[in-house]
Amino acid sequence: MNRYERWNRLLEMLAEQGQLDIETTAAALRVSGATVRRDFDELAAQRLVTRTRGGAAASNVTYDLPLRYKAGRHAPEKQRIGEAAAAMIAPHSTVGINGGTTATEVARALALRADLAADGRTPALTVVTNALNIANELIVRPHIRVVLTGGTARPHSYELVGPIAATMLDGVALDVAVIGVDAIDHRHGASAHHDGEAAVNHTMLATAARAIVVADGSKLGRRAFARICTVGEIDTLVTDTGADDEQAALLTEAGVTVVRA
């Protein structure tokens, strides 16, 4: 387990338990107490945890981890989801993509699609995004036209949020929107931890002819703070093969086409 994987695990444990001590944490991660102490100190310096005597306590941000710390969680599943969702996008479409690790994998898979790169007509695809990291990765692809929404940058997710982003999205027509979410439930719908992200994501979905939600199995059957949309507004959910069968069935009964990658 490298340092970043260990930090991911520490932040997850703090989110679950609220507080950790060095000795118990070292035993759980099978590392030395000195390593855990250094990890706590570094995470505290980044204001991701609160250092306590002999351990660490959860900070508010523990429940909405920065994108760089989410990247290693369920990575193989997210890559498969990204490839499956990217395969659903027709050439010369206008596609909206929000931020987050799973949506980023969709963008990467689109960038690597050989049929798009070989297409003689430019652009082979137009991507409208509010995610700075996605724009950064796609802008070097000459066959992909990248349109940024504008807005206020949110450092946790690299997403642009606020009224500027929403106003821009109100003025475009998308063939499909691919939305990464923090949670999806057959009753509550799709949701996000941050209300500003949820509002922009909702606007992106509302302007699209087709809505695809991408979420690994750990997100199913859960609710986050701010609703993005109801289940009825989702056409397709792309998830992984490890997703809970009962939760997938409930979403299917609610009218969502569930695709497992």
XYZ file of N, CA and C in Angstrom, residues 1 4 21-22 30 37 45 57 62 69 91 122 154 169 187 194 201-203 211 213 235 244 251:
72
model
N 0.852 -1.195 0.000
C 0.000 0.000 0.000
C 0.889 1.247 0.000
N -0.463 7.281 -0.879
C -1.770 7.824 -1.233
C -2.884 6.819 -0.988
N -6.921 6.247 16.802
C -5.683 6.363 17.563
C -4.565 5.682 16.783
N -3.348 6.075 17.065
C -2.199 5.626 16.282
C -1.994 4.118 16.381
N -1.335 -2.447 9.113
C -0.110 -3.254 9.111
C 1.117 -2.425 8.749
N 1.755 8.099 12.417
C 1.934 9.427 13.011
C 2.289 10.455 11.934
N -1.786 18.858 8.193
C -1.200 20.039 7.552
C -2.020 20.482 6.347
N -8.821 13.153 14.437
C -10.286 13.194 14.370
C -10.712 13.688 13.001
N -13.683 15.411 5.423
C -13.511 13.967 5.302
C -14.663 13.332 4.535
N -7.595 12.406 -3.792
C -7.612 11.309 -2.845
C -8.682 10.263 -3.176
N -20.456 9.273 -32.598
C -19.587 10.304 -33.185
C -20.387 11.548 -33.554
N -14.022 17.150 -38.502
C -13.667 17.749 -37.226
C -14.720 18.793 -36.844
N -14.116 24.969 -7.832
C -14.183 24.308 -6.532
C -12.976 23.382 -6.396
N -24.849 26.681 -19.391
C -25.471 25.409 -19.746
C -26.915 25.595 -20.208
N -35.338 5.733 -4.657
C -36.336 6.678 -4.161
C -35.852 8.118 -4.269
N -22.128 18.178 -2.500
C -22.072 19.637 -2.540
C -23.252 20.184 -3.327
N -24.994 20.155 -12.120
C -25.249 18.847 -12.725
C -26.700 18.713 -13.174
N -27.612 19.235 -12.369
C -29.034 19.181 -12.733
C -29.297 19.974 -14.014
N -28.687 21.138 -14.107
C -28.864 21.960 -15.308
C -28.302 21.243 -16.532
N -29.768 11.105 -20.583
C -29.004 11.224 -19.346
C -28.388 9.882 -18.961
N -25.962 8.219 -16.069
C -25.292 8.357 -14.783
C -24.238 7.266 -14.670
N -31.878 8.053 -17.819
C -32.138 7.026 -18.826
C -31.328 5.759 -18.560
N -24.685 -4.146 -5.964
C -25.682 -4.963 -5.281
C -26.859 -5.281 -6.214
N -33.616 -0.085 -9.209
C -33.449 0.992 -10.187
C -34.049 0.593 -11.534
